[in-house]
């Protein structure tokens, strides 16, 4: 949208006046798919629980978990119909559980697009596990040298 303003004409509209012209997100989810599959609901819920935990190494793995969630929900096109409450005992155990569940979901998937998304999500979780284990090794080495 272009605004043409000439000296002496009315002032340009303020940001509040322009908001009616801007696109607003819609709450209509007709294009989105709410998936009630128990494995999918559990995987997304586990990812949310892992993202919410504040255990040691959390900051290092959080970007990978966010990318895994984005892939798993197909960037918002496939959503769980609900979340289940999951308690994460340790960050590493939770990520290993998630990686195993994603592996099972890949082998059971019959839709190519979902299979590719699941594989990408699993790669991000594996990178998170690697980042978590390398952080622990670095912390252990620095503790031993002090």
mmCIF file of N, CA and C in Angstrom:
data_model
loop_
_atom_site.group_PDB
_atom_site.id
_atom_site.type_symbol
_atom_site.label_atom_id
_atom_site.label_comp_id
_atom_site.label_asym_id
_atom_site.label_seq_id
_atom_site.Cartn_x
_atom_site.Cartn_y
_atom_site.Cartn_z
ATOM 1 N N UNK A 1 0.842 -1.161 0.000
ATOM 2 C CA UNK A 1 0.000 0.000 0.000
ATOM 3 C C UNK A 1 0.892 1.230 0.000
ATOM 4 N N UNK A 2 0.677 2.134 -0.898
ATOM 5 C CA UNK A 2 1.469 3.353 -0.985
ATOM 6 C C UNK A 2 0.647 4.539 -0.510
ATOM 7 N N UNK A 3 1.306 5.417 0.215
ATOM 8 C CA UNK A 3 0.672 6.655 0.639
ATOM 9 C C UNK A 3 1.304 7.788 -0.151
ATOM 10 N N UNK A 4 0.493 8.613 -0.717
ATOM 11 C CA UNK A 4 0.991 9.771 -1.452
ATOM 12 C C UNK A 4 0.642 11.008 -0.637
ATOM 13 N N UNK A 5 1.637 11.788 -0.306
ATOM 14 C CA UNK A 5 1.410 12.957 0.531
ATOM 15 C C UNK A 5 1.991 14.173 -0.170
ATOM 16 N N UNK A 6 1.235 15.218 -0.204
ATOM 17 C CA UNK A 6 1.662 16.472 -0.821
ATOM 18 C C UNK A 6 1.655 17.538 0.260
ATOM 19 N N UNK A 7 2.658 18.417 0.216
ATOM 20 C CA UNK A 7 2.736 19.503 1.192
ATOM 21 C C UNK A 7 1.445 20.303 1.156
ATOM 22 N N UNK A 8 0.907 20.575 2.333
ATOM 23 C CA UNK A 8 -0.319 21.345 2.435
ATOM 24 C C UNK A 8 -1.570 20.489 2.445
ATOM 25 N N UNK A 9 -1.436 19.198 2.150
ATOM 26 C CA UNK A 9 -2.621 18.332 2.182
ATOM 27 C C UNK A 9 -2.826 17.825 3.607
ATOM 28 N N UNK A 10 -3.805 16.992 3.782
ATOM 29 C CA UNK A 10 -4.064 16.422 5.104
ATOM 30 C C UNK A 10 -2.844 15.639 5.581
ATOM 31 N N UNK A 11 -2.649 15.571 6.889
ATOM 32 C CA UNK A 11 -1.498 14.807 7.393
ATOM 33 C C UNK A 11 -1.657 13.321 7.087
ATOM 34 N N UNK A 12 -0.521 12.648 7.070
ATOM 35 C CA UNK A 12 -0.543 11.202 6.855
ATOM 36 C C UNK A 12 -1.302 10.529 7.989
ATOM 37 N N UNK A 13 -1.928 9.429 7.714
ATOM 38 C CA UNK A 13 -2.647 8.725 8.779
ATOM 39 C C UNK A 13 -1.675 8.242 9.852
ATOM 40 N N UNK A 14 -2.119 8.213 11.071
ATOM 41 C CA UNK A 14 -1.285 7.710 12.162
ATOM 42 C C UNK A 14 -1.270 6.193 12.117
ATOM 43 N N UNK A 15 -0.407 5.619 12.932
ATOM 44 C CA UNK A 15 -0.326 4.160 12.946
ATOM 45 C C UNK A 15 -1.642 3.539 13.401
ATOM 46 N N UNK A 16 -2.367 4.215 14.259
ATOM 47 C CA UNK A 16 -3.656 3.681 14.708
ATOM 48 C C UNK A 16 -4.693 3.707 13.596
ATOM 49 N N UNK A 17 -4.629 4.694 12.752
ATOM 50 C CA UNK A 17 -5.581 4.775 11.645
ATOM 51 C C UNK A 17 -5.269 3.742 10.567
ATOM 52 N N UNK A 18 -4.014 3.341 10.457
ATOM 53 C CA UNK A 18 -3.625 2.377 9.429
ATOM 54 C C UNK A 18 -3.883 0.936 9.844
ATOM 55 N N UNK A 19 -4.105 0.685 11.108
ATOM 56 C CA UNK A 19 -4.246 -0.705 11.542
ATOM 57 C C UNK A 19 -5.429 -1.404 10.893
ATOM 58 N N UNK A 20 -6.439 -0.665 10.501
ATOM 59 C CA UNK A 20 -7.585 -1.302 9.856
ATOM 60 C C UNK A 20 -7.232 -1.794 8.462
ATOM 61 N N UNK A 21 -6.148 -1.305 7.909
ATOM 62 C CA UNK A 21 -5.748 -1.708 6.570
ATOM 63 C C UNK A 21 -4.789 -2.895 6.584
ATOM 64 N N UNK A 22 -4.289 -3.228 7.752
ATOM 65 C CA UNK A 22 -3.295 -4.289 7.847
ATOM 66 C C UNK A 22 -3.980 -5.649 7.965
ATOM 67 N N UNK A 23 -3.301 -6.648 7.466
ATOM 68 C CA UNK A 23 -3.831 -8.011 7.581
ATOM 69 C C UNK A 23 -3.746 -8.464 9.028
ATOM 70 N N UNK A 24 -4.759 -9.110 9.494
ATOM 71 C CA UNK A 24 -4.788 -9.622 10.862
ATOM 72 C C UNK A 24 -4.890 -11.135 10.819
ATOM 73 N N UNK A 25 -4.202 -11.806 11.750
ATOM 74 C CA UNK A 25 -4.319 -13.266 11.760
ATOM 75 C C UNK A 25 -5.743 -13.686 12.068
ATOM 76 N N UNK A 26 -6.116 -14.762 11.470
ATOM 77 C CA UNK A 26 -7.477 -15.247 11.664
ATOM 78 C C UNK A 26 -7.491 -16.385 12.678
ATOM 79 N N UNK A 27 -8.584 -16.562 13.327
ATOM 80 C CA UNK A 27 -8.725 -17.688 14.253
ATOM 81 C C UNK A 27 -9.443 -18.854 13.591
ATOM 82 N N UNK A 28 -9.736 -18.717 12.324
ATOM 83 C CA UNK A 28 -10.397 -19.790 11.583
ATOM 84 C C UNK A 28 -9.368 -20.871 11.278
ATOM 85 N N UNK A 29 -9.529 -22.036 11.841
ATOM 86 C CA UNK A 29 -8.562 -23.113 11.682
ATOM 87 C C UNK A 29 -9.032 -24.170 10.692
ATOM 88 N N UNK A 30 -9.837 -23.780 9.714
ATOM 89 C CA UNK A 30 -10.388 -24.772 8.788
ATOM 90 C C UNK A 30 -9.303 -25.443 7.964
ATOM 91 N N UNK A 31 -8.197 -24.757 7.675
ATOM 92 C CA UNK A 31 -7.124 -25.353 6.898
ATOM 93 C C UNK A 31 -6.194 -26.205 7.738
ATOM 94 N N UNK A 32 -6.242 -26.054 9.049
ATOM 95 C CA UNK A 32 -5.375 -26.803 9.935
ATOM 96 C C UNK A 32 -6.003 -28.151 10.271
ATOM 97 N N UNK A 33 -5.151 -29.099 10.577
ATOM 98 C CA UNK A 33 -5.612 -30.433 10.919
ATOM 99 C C UNK A 33 -5.310 -30.683 12.389
ATOM 100 N N UNK A 34 -6.339 -30.895 13.184
ATOM 101 C CA UNK A 34 -6.161 -31.263 14.592
ATOM 102 C C UNK A 34 -6.071 -32.779 14.654
ATOM 103 N N UNK A 35 -4.895 -33.263 14.987
ATOM 104 C CA UNK A 35 -4.617 -34.696 14.955
ATOM 105 C C UNK A 35 -4.823 -35.308 16.343
ATOM 106 N N UNK A 36 -5.762 -36.247 16.481
ATOM 107 C CA UNK A 36 -5.998 -36.874 17.782
ATOM 108 C C UNK A 36 -5.153 -38.125 18.026
ATOM 109 N N UNK A 37 -4.248 -38.471 17.105
ATOM 110 C CA UNK A 37 -3.441 -39.676 17.239
ATOM 111 C C UNK A 37 -2.661 -39.645 18.557
ATOM 112 N N UNK A 38 -2.789 -40.681 19.392
ATOM 113 C CA UNK A 38 -2.128 -40.664 20.706
ATOM 114 C C UNK A 38 -0.613 -40.458 20.642
ATOM 115 N N UNK A 39 0.064 -41.093 19.667
ATOM 116 C CA UNK A 39 1.518 -40.918 19.555
ATOM 117 C C UNK A 39 1.884 -39.476 19.232
ATOM 118 N N UNK A 40 1.137 -38.870 18.327
ATOM 119 C CA UNK A 40 1.396 -37.480 17.945
ATOM 120 C C UNK A 40 1.121 -36.540 19.116
ATOM 121 N N UNK A 41 -0.002 -36.739 19.789
ATOM 122 C CA UNK A 41 -0.356 -35.899 20.940
ATOM 123 C C UNK A 41 0.716 -36.018 22.019
ATOM 124 N N UNK A 42 1.167 -37.248 22.284
ATOM 125 C CA UNK A 42 2.188 -37.448 23.313
ATOM 126 C C UNK A 42 3.511 -36.803 22.905
ATOM 127 N N UNK A 43 3.911 -36.962 21.636
ATOM 128 C CA UNK A 43 5.179 -36.393 21.179
ATOM 129 C C UNK A 43 5.179 -34.869 21.284
ATOM 130 N N UNK A 44 4.106 -34.227 20.858
ATOM 131 C CA UNK A 44 4.032 -32.764 20.939
ATOM 132 C C UNK A 44 3.964 -32.322 22.400
ATOM 133 N N UNK A 45 3.255 -33.060 23.225
ATOM 134 C CA UNK A 45 3.172 -32.731 24.651
ATOM 135 C C UNK A 45 4.529 -32.900 25.330
ATOM 136 N N UNK A 46 5.254 -33.960 24.968
ATOM 137 C CA UNK A 46 6.587 -34.175 25.526
ATOM 138 C C UNK A 46 7.534 -33.065 25.093
ATOM 139 N N UNK A 47 7.444 -32.662 23.841
ATOM 140 C CA UNK A 47 8.263 -31.537 23.372
ATOM 141 C C UNK A 47 7.955 -30.272 24.164
ATOM 142 N N UNK A 48 6.688 -29.997 24.393
ATOM 143 C CA UNK A 48 6.307 -28.814 25.171
ATOM 144 C C UNK A 48 6.848 -28.907 26.592
ATOM 145 N N UNK A 49 6.789 -30.097 27.187
ATOM 146 C CA UNK A 49 7.315 -30.279 28.541
ATOM 147 C C UNK A 49 8.825 -30.090 28.571
ATOM 148 N N UNK A 50 9.517 -30.594 27.550
ATOM 149 C CA UNK A 50 10.971 -30.417 27.475
ATOM 150 C C UNK A 50 11.338 -28.948 27.288
ATOM 151 N N UNK A 51 10.551 -28.241 26.484
ATOM 152 C CA UNK A 51 10.814 -26.817 26.277
ATOM 153 C C UNK A 51 10.563 -26.012 27.548
ATOM 154 N N UNK A 52 9.676 -26.478 28.401
ATOM 155 C CA UNK A 52 9.309 -25.725 29.603
ATOM 156 C C UNK A 52 10.207 -26.029 30.798
ATOM 157 N N UNK A 53 10.939 -27.119 30.751
ATOM 158 C CA UNK A 53 11.783 -27.467 31.889
ATOM 159 C C UNK A 53 12.968 -26.511 31.970
ATOM 160 N N UNK A 54 13.455 -26.318 33.164
ATOM 161 C CA UNK A 54 14.615 -25.431 33.340
ATOM 162 C C UNK A 54 15.762 -26.199 33.975
ATOM 163 N N UNK A 55 15.999 -27.384 33.486
ATOM 164 C CA UNK A 55 17.074 -28.212 34.019
ATOM 165 C C UNK A 55 18.401 -27.801 33.400
ATOM 166 N N UNK A 56 19.486 -28.341 33.942
ATOM 167 C CA UNK A 56 20.815 -28.028 33.417
ATOM 168 C C UNK A 56 20.898 -28.387 31.935
ATOM 169 N N UNK A 57 21.448 -27.492 31.149
ATOM 170 C CA UNK A 57 21.600 -27.704 29.717
ATOM 171 C C UNK A 57 20.391 -27.301 28.895
ATOM 172 N N UNK A 58 19.368 -26.808 29.550
ATOM 173 C CA UNK A 58 18.125 -26.450 28.857
ATOM 174 C C UNK A 58 18.357 -25.387 27.792
ATOM 175 N N UNK A 59 19.104 -24.359 28.125
ATOM 176 C CA UNK A 59 19.330 -23.257 27.179
ATOM 177 C C UNK A 59 20.065 -23.734 25.931
ATOM 178 N N UNK A 60 20.922 -24.716 26.095
ATOM 179 C CA UNK A 60 21.699 -25.214 24.959
ATOM 180 C C UNK A 60 20.844 -26.023 23.984
ATOM 181 N N UNK A 61 19.839 -26.724 24.483
ATOM 182 C CA UNK A 61 19.031 -27.595 23.617
ATOM 183 C C UNK A 61 17.732 -26.950 23.154
ATOM 184 N N UNK A 62 17.349 -25.845 23.760
ATOM 185 C CA UNK A 62 16.063 -25.219 23.443
ATOM 186 C C UNK A 62 15.885 -24.889 21.957
ATOM 187 N N UNK A 63 16.895 -24.330 21.265
ATOM 188 C CA UNK A 63 16.690 -24.057 19.828
ATOM 189 C C UNK A 63 16.397 -25.319 19.016
ATOM 190 N N UNK A 64 17.066 -26.414 19.355
ATOM 191 C CA UNK A 64 16.839 -27.665 18.630
ATOM 192 C C UNK A 64 15.439 -28.216 18.899
ATOM 193 N N UNK A 65 14.986 -28.086 20.144
ATOM 194 C CA UNK A 65 13.640 -28.552 20.481
ATOM 195 C C UNK A 65 12.583 -27.719 19.763
ATOM 196 N N UNK A 66 12.815 -26.418 19.659
ATOM 197 C CA UNK A 66 11.874 -25.556 18.939
ATOM 198 C C UNK A 66 11.793 -25.919 17.466
ATOM 199 N N UNK A 67 12.955 -26.209 16.857
ATOM 200 C CA UNK A 67 12.956 -26.609 15.449
ATOM 201 C C UNK A 67 12.284 -27.968 15.273
ATOM 202 N N UNK A 68 12.489 -28.865 16.229
ATOM 203 C CA UNK A 68 11.838 -30.179 16.160
ATOM 204 C C UNK A 68 10.325 -30.029 16.250
ATOM 205 N N UNK A 69 9.866 -29.160 17.139
ATOM 206 C CA UNK A 69 8.420 -28.946 17.270
ATOM 207 C C UNK A 69 7.848 -28.347 15.993
ATOM 208 N N UNK A 70 8.571 -27.389 15.396
ATOM 209 C CA UNK A 70 8.094 -26.776 14.153
ATOM 210 C C UNK A 70 7.950 -27.825 13.053
ATOM 211 N N UNK A 71 8.907 -28.719 12.955
ATOM 212 C CA UNK A 71 8.816 -29.789 11.953
ATOM 213 C C UNK A 71 7.683 -30.759 12.280
ATOM 214 N N UNK A 72 7.564 -31.104 13.547
ATOM 215 C CA UNK A 72 6.564 -32.089 13.945
ATOM 216 C C UNK A 72 5.149 -31.609 13.668
ATOM 217 N N UNK A 73 4.885 -30.345 13.908
ATOM 218 C CA UNK A 73 3.532 -29.818 13.666
ATOM 219 C C UNK A 73 3.404 -29.239 12.262
ATOM 220 N N UNK A 74 4.392 -29.531 11.412
ATOM 221 C CA UNK A 74 4.367 -29.075 10.018
ATOM 222 C C UNK A 74 4.147 -27.568 9.960
ATOM 223 N N UNK A 75 4.895 -26.857 10.801
ATOM 224 C CA UNK A 75 4.859 -25.398 10.864
ATOM 225 C C UNK A 75 3.441 -24.872 11.066
ATOM 226 N N UNK A 76 2.708 -25.529 11.966
ATOM 227 C CA UNK A 76 1.374 -25.075 12.337
ATOM 228 C C UNK A 76 0.242 -25.657 11.519
ATOM 229 N N UNK A 77 0.543 -26.487 10.542
ATOM 230 C CA UNK A 77 -0.510 -27.066 9.705
ATOM 231 C C UNK A 77 -1.118 -28.327 10.312
ATOM 232 N N UNK A 78 -0.397 -28.940 11.239
ATOM 233 C CA UNK A 78 -0.876 -30.172 11.891
ATOM 234 C C UNK A 78 -0.743 -29.961 13.396
ATOM 235 N N UNK A 79 -1.842 -29.867 14.071
ATOM 236 C CA UNK A 79 -1.839 -29.539 15.489
ATOM 237 C C UNK A 79 -2.427 -30.683 16.307
ATOM 238 N N UNK A 80 -1.964 -30.853 17.550
ATOM 239 C CA UNK A 80 -2.603 -31.863 18.397
ATOM 240 C C UNK A 80 -3.977 -31.372 18.831
ATOM 241 N N UNK A 81 -4.913 -32.288 18.984
ATOM 242 C CA UNK A 81 -6.248 -31.857 19.404
ATOM 243 C C UNK A 81 -6.292 -31.543 20.898
ATOM 244 N N UNK A 82 -5.243 -31.945 21.616
ATOM 245 C CA UNK A 82 -5.138 -31.640 23.045
ATOM 246 C C UNK A 82 -3.677 -31.842 23.458
ATOM 247 N N UNK A 83 -3.359 -31.456 24.672
ATOM 248 C CA UNK A 83 -2.054 -31.733 25.255
ATOM 249 C C UNK A 83 -2.271 -32.628 26.471
ATOM 250 N N UNK A 84 -1.313 -33.494 26.732
ATOM 251 C CA UNK A 84 -1.366 -34.319 27.931
ATOM 252 C C UNK A 84 -0.253 -33.872 28.867
ATOM 253 N N UNK A 85 -0.489 -34.022 30.152
ATOM 254 C CA UNK A 85 0.500 -33.606 31.141
ATOM 255 C C UNK A 85 1.585 -34.665 31.243
ATOM 256 N N UNK A 86 2.829 -34.221 31.107
ATOM 257 C CA UNK A 86 3.968 -35.132 31.153
ATOM 258 C C UNK A 86 5.001 -34.548 32.107
ATOM 259 N N UNK A 87 5.493 -35.384 33.001
ATOM 260 C CA UNK A 87 6.546 -34.950 33.918
ATOM 261 C C UNK A 87 7.889 -35.407 33.357
ATOM 262 N N UNK A 88 8.797 -34.473 33.206
ATOM 263 C CA UNK A 88 10.124 -34.774 32.682
ATOM 264 C C UNK A 88 11.069 -34.932 33.871
ATOM 265 N N UNK A 89 11.600 -36.151 34.056
ATOM 266 C CA UNK A 89 12.503 -36.375 35.183
ATOM 267 C C UNK A 89 13.861 -35.743 34.921
ATOM 268 N N UNK A 90 14.467 -36.083 33.784
ATOM 269 C CA UNK A 90 15.714 -35.429 33.377
ATOM 270 C C UNK A 90 15.595 -35.041 31.914
ATOM 271 N N UNK A 91 16.306 -34.018 31.551
ATOM 272 C CA UNK A 91 16.263 -33.521 30.179
ATOM 273 C C UNK A 91 16.746 -34.585 29.195
ATOM 274 N N UNK A 92 17.838 -35.256 29.523
ATOM 275 C CA UNK A 92 18.384 -36.289 28.644
ATOM 276 C C UNK A 92 17.434 -37.461 28.453
ATOM 277 N N UNK A 93 16.835 -37.925 29.552
ATOM 278 C CA UNK A 93 15.884 -39.041 29.453
ATOM 279 C C UNK A 93 14.667 -38.655 28.618
ATOM 280 N N UNK A 94 14.183 -37.442 28.809
ATOM 281 C CA UNK A 94 13.033 -36.972 28.036
ATOM 282 C C UNK A 94 13.338 -36.896 26.552
ATOM 283 N N UNK A 95 14.544 -36.408 26.221
ATOM 284 C CA UNK A 95 14.910 -36.311 24.804
ATOM 285 C C UNK A 95 15.119 -37.688 24.194
ATOM 286 N N UNK A 96 15.697 -38.617 24.960
ATOM 287 C CA UNK A 96 15.856 -39.985 24.443
ATOM 288 C C UNK A 96 14.498 -40.652 24.227
ATOM 289 N N UNK A 97 13.566 -40.416 25.143
ATOM 290 C CA UNK A 97 12.207 -40.947 24.987
ATOM 291 C C UNK A 97 11.553 -40.364 23.737
ATOM 292 N N UNK A 98 11.722 -39.064 23.538
ATOM 293 C CA UNK A 98 11.145 -38.411 22.358
ATOM 294 C C UNK A 98 11.765 -38.953 21.079
ATOM 295 N N UNK A 99 13.076 -39.145 21.081
ATOM 296 C CA UNK A 99 13.755 -39.671 19.891
ATOM 297 C C UNK A 99 13.251 -41.073 19.566
ATOM 298 N N UNK A 100 13.061 -41.902 20.582
ATOM 299 C CA UNK A 100 12.549 -43.264 20.366
ATOM 300 C C UNK A 100 11.117 -43.227 19.831
ATOM 301 N N UNK A 101 10.297 -42.350 20.371
ATOM 302 C CA UNK A 101 8.906 -42.245 19.900
ATOM 303 C C UNK A 101 8.850 -41.742 18.460
ATOM 304 N N UNK A 102 9.704 -40.778 18.131
ATOM 305 C CA UNK A 102 9.731 -40.281 16.749
ATOM 306 C C UNK A 102 10.190 -41.377 15.796
ATOM 307 N N UNK A 103 11.139 -42.200 16.223
ATOM 308 C CA UNK A 103 11.587 -43.323 15.397
ATOM 309 C C UNK A 103 10.437 -44.290 15.144
ATOM 310 N N UNK A 104 9.663 -44.593 16.184
ATOM 311 C CA UNK A 104 8.494 -45.467 16.017
ATOM 312 C C UNK A 104 7.460 -44.834 15.087
ATOM 313 N N UNK A 105 7.267 -43.525 15.217
ATOM 314 C CA UNK A 105 6.290 -42.834 14.369
ATOM 315 C C UNK A 105 6.733 -42.826 12.908
ATOM 316 N N UNK A 106 8.053 -42.708 12.665
ATOM 317 C CA UNK A 106 8.562 -42.745 11.288
ATOM 318 C C UNK A 106 8.274 -44.105 10.671
ATOM 319 N N UNK A 107 8.522 -45.168 11.414
ATOM 320 C CA UNK A 107 8.311 -46.511 10.853
ATOM 321 C C UNK A 107 6.829 -46.806 10.612
ATOM 322 N N UNK A 108 5.943 -46.162 11.368
ATOM 323 C CA UNK A 108 4.505 -46.402 11.210
ATOM 324 C C UNK A 108 3.834 -45.430 10.243
ATOM 325 N N UNK A 109 4.547 -44.388 9.827
ATOM 326 C CA UNK A 109 3.939 -43.353 8.989
ATOM 327 C C UNK A 109 3.715 -43.856 7.565
ATOM 328 N N UNK A 110 2.530 -43.555 7.037
ATOM 329 C CA UNK A 110 2.193 -43.958 5.672
ATOM 330 C C UNK A 110 2.135 -42.765 4.724
ATOM 331 N N UNK A 111 2.260 -41.558 5.256
ATOM 332 C CA UNK A 111 2.169 -40.344 4.446
ATOM 333 C C UNK A 111 3.572 -39.770 4.293
ATOM 334 N N UNK A 112 4.018 -39.599 3.049
ATOM 335 C CA UNK A 112 5.387 -39.168 2.786
ATOM 336 C C UNK A 112 5.715 -37.838 3.461
ATOM 337 N N UNK A 113 4.844 -36.852 3.361
ATOM 338 C CA UNK A 113 5.127 -35.544 3.948
ATOM 339 C C UNK A 113 5.308 -35.659 5.462
ATOM 340 N N UNK A 114 4.460 -36.432 6.114
ATOM 341 C CA UNK A 114 4.593 -36.608 7.562
ATOM 342 C C UNK A 114 5.867 -37.363 7.905
ATOM 343 N N UNK A 115 6.219 -38.345 7.085
ATOM 344 C CA UNK A 115 7.453 -39.092 7.313
ATOM 345 C C UNK A 115 8.658 -38.172 7.240
ATOM 346 N N UNK A 116 8.687 -37.307 6.235
ATOM 347 C CA UNK A 116 9.804 -36.370 6.094
ATOM 348 C C UNK A 116 9.865 -35.402 7.268
ATOM 349 N N UNK A 117 8.730 -34.918 7.720
ATOM 350 C CA UNK A 117 8.689 -34.012 8.879
ATOM 351 C C UNK A 117 9.157 -34.731 10.144
ATOM 352 N N UNK A 118 8.720 -35.973 10.322
ATOM 353 C CA UNK A 118 9.130 -36.751 11.489
ATOM 354 C C UNK A 118 10.634 -36.998 11.479
ATOM 355 N N UNK A 119 11.185 -37.303 10.307
ATOM 356 C CA UNK A 119 12.627 -37.520 10.204
ATOM 357 C C UNK A 119 13.398 -36.243 10.518
ATOM 358 N N UNK A 120 12.905 -35.109 10.037
ATOM 359 C CA UNK A 120 13.559 -33.829 10.328
ATOM 360 C C UNK A 120 13.477 -33.514 11.821
ATOM 361 N N UNK A 121 12.327 -33.760 12.423
ATOM 362 C CA UNK A 121 12.171 -33.523 13.869
ATOM 363 C C UNK A 121 13.122 -34.420 14.654
ATOM 364 N N UNK A 122 13.236 -35.663 14.236
ATOM 365 C CA UNK A 122 14.139 -36.595 14.919
ATOM 366 C C UNK A 122 15.590 -36.145 14.803
ATOM 367 N N UNK A 123 15.989 -35.615 13.635
ATOM 368 C CA UNK A 123 17.350 -35.086 13.476
ATOM 369 C C UNK A 123 17.613 -33.948 14.457
ATOM 370 N N UNK A 124 16.637 -33.057 14.625
ATOM 371 C CA UNK A 124 16.810 -31.938 15.559
ATOM 372 C C UNK A 124 16.916 -32.436 17.001
ATOM 373 N N UNK A 125 16.149 -33.445 17.346
ATOM 374 C CA UNK A 125 16.232 -34.007 18.700
ATOM 375 C C UNK A 125 17.593 -34.664 18.905
ATOM 376 N N UNK A 126 18.098 -35.346 17.900
ATOM 377 C CA UNK A 126 19.431 -35.959 18.004
ATOM 378 C C UNK A 126 20.506 -34.890 18.153
ATOM 379 N N UNK A 127 20.351 -33.780 17.455
ATOM 380 C CA UNK A 127 21.301 -32.667 17.621
ATOM 381 C C UNK A 127 21.214 -32.096 19.031
ATOM 382 N N UNK A 128 20.014 -32.044 19.577
ATOM 383 C CA UNK A 128 19.842 -31.569 20.956
ATOM 384 C C UNK A 128 20.535 -32.520 21.929
ATOM 385 N N UNK A 129 20.401 -33.818 21.697
ATOM 386 C CA UNK A 129 21.084 -34.792 22.549
ATOM 387 C C UNK A 129 22.592 -34.627 22.464
ATOM 388 N N UNK A 130 23.111 -34.413 21.260
ATOM 389 C CA UNK A 130 24.542 -34.200 21.079
ATOM 390 C C UNK A 130 24.992 -32.931 21.790
ATOM 391 N N UNK A 131 24.229 -31.862 21.634
ATOM 392 C CA UNK A 131 24.571 -30.596 22.298
ATOM 393 C C UNK A 131 24.522 -30.758 23.812
ATOM 394 N N UNK A 132 23.564 -31.509 24.299
ATOM 395 C CA UNK A 132 23.428 -31.732 25.737
ATOM 396 C C UNK A 132 24.592 -32.547 26.278
ATOM 397 N N UNK A 133 24.977 -33.590 25.567
ATOM 398 C CA UNK A 133 26.077 -34.434 26.043
ATOM 399 C C UNK A 133 27.415 -33.718 25.932
ATOM 400 N N UNK A 134 27.601 -32.898 24.895
ATOM 401 C CA UNK A 134 28.859 -32.149 24.778
ATOM 402 C C UNK A 134 28.944 -31.068 25.840
ATOM 403 N N UNK A 135 27.809 -30.509 26.241
ATOM 404 C CA UNK A 135 27.803 -29.509 27.313
ATOM 405 C C UNK A 135 28.179 -30.164 28.632
ATOM 406 N N UNK A 136 27.689 -31.374 28.859
ATOM 407 C CA UNK A 136 28.029 -32.093 30.084
ATOM 408 C C UNK A 136 29.497 -32.454 30.129
ATOM 409 N N UNK A 137 30.053 -32.866 28.990
ATOM 410 C CA UNK A 137 31.470 -33.205 28.934
ATOM 411 C C UNK A 137 32.330 -31.967 29.158
ATOM 412 N N UNK A 138 31.930 -30.834 28.580
ATOM 413 C CA UNK A 138 32.669 -29.587 28.768
ATOM 414 C C UNK A 138 32.606 -29.156 30.228
ATOM 415 N N UNK A 139 31.433 -29.275 30.848
ATOM 416 C CA UNK A 139 31.274 -28.901 32.255
ATOM 417 C C UNK A 139 32.120 -29.812 33.143
ATOM 418 N N UNK A 140 32.138 -31.109 32.856
ATOM 419 C CA UNK A 140 32.920 -32.055 33.633
ATOM 420 C C UNK A 140 34.406 -31.753 33.498
ATOM 421 N N UNK A 141 34.867 -31.468 32.274
ATOM 422 C CA UNK A 141 36.276 -31.162 32.052
ATOM 423 C C UNK A 141 36.685 -29.891 32.785
ATOM 424 N N UNK A 142 35.839 -28.873 32.766
ATOM 425 C CA UNK A 142 36.180 -27.627 33.456
ATOM 426 C C UNK A 142 36.163 -27.825 34.970
ATOM 427 N N UNK A 143 35.326 -28.714 35.467
ATOM 428 C CA UNK A 143 35.281 -28.997 36.903
ATOM 429 C C UNK A 143 36.535 -29.741 37.340
ATOM 430 N N UNK A 144 37.008 -30.669 36.505
ATOM 431 C CA UNK A 144 38.188 -31.449 36.858
ATOM 432 C C UNK A 144 39.464 -30.625 36.802
ATOM 433 N N UNK A 145 39.525 -29.623 35.945
ATOM 434 C CA UNK A 145 40.743 -28.823 35.818
ATOM 435 C C UNK A 145 40.835 -27.728 36.864
ATOM 436 N N UNK A 146 39.752 -27.437 37.552
ATOM 437 C CA UNK A 146 39.766 -26.354 38.546
ATOM 438 C C UNK A 146 40.293 -26.820 39.852
#
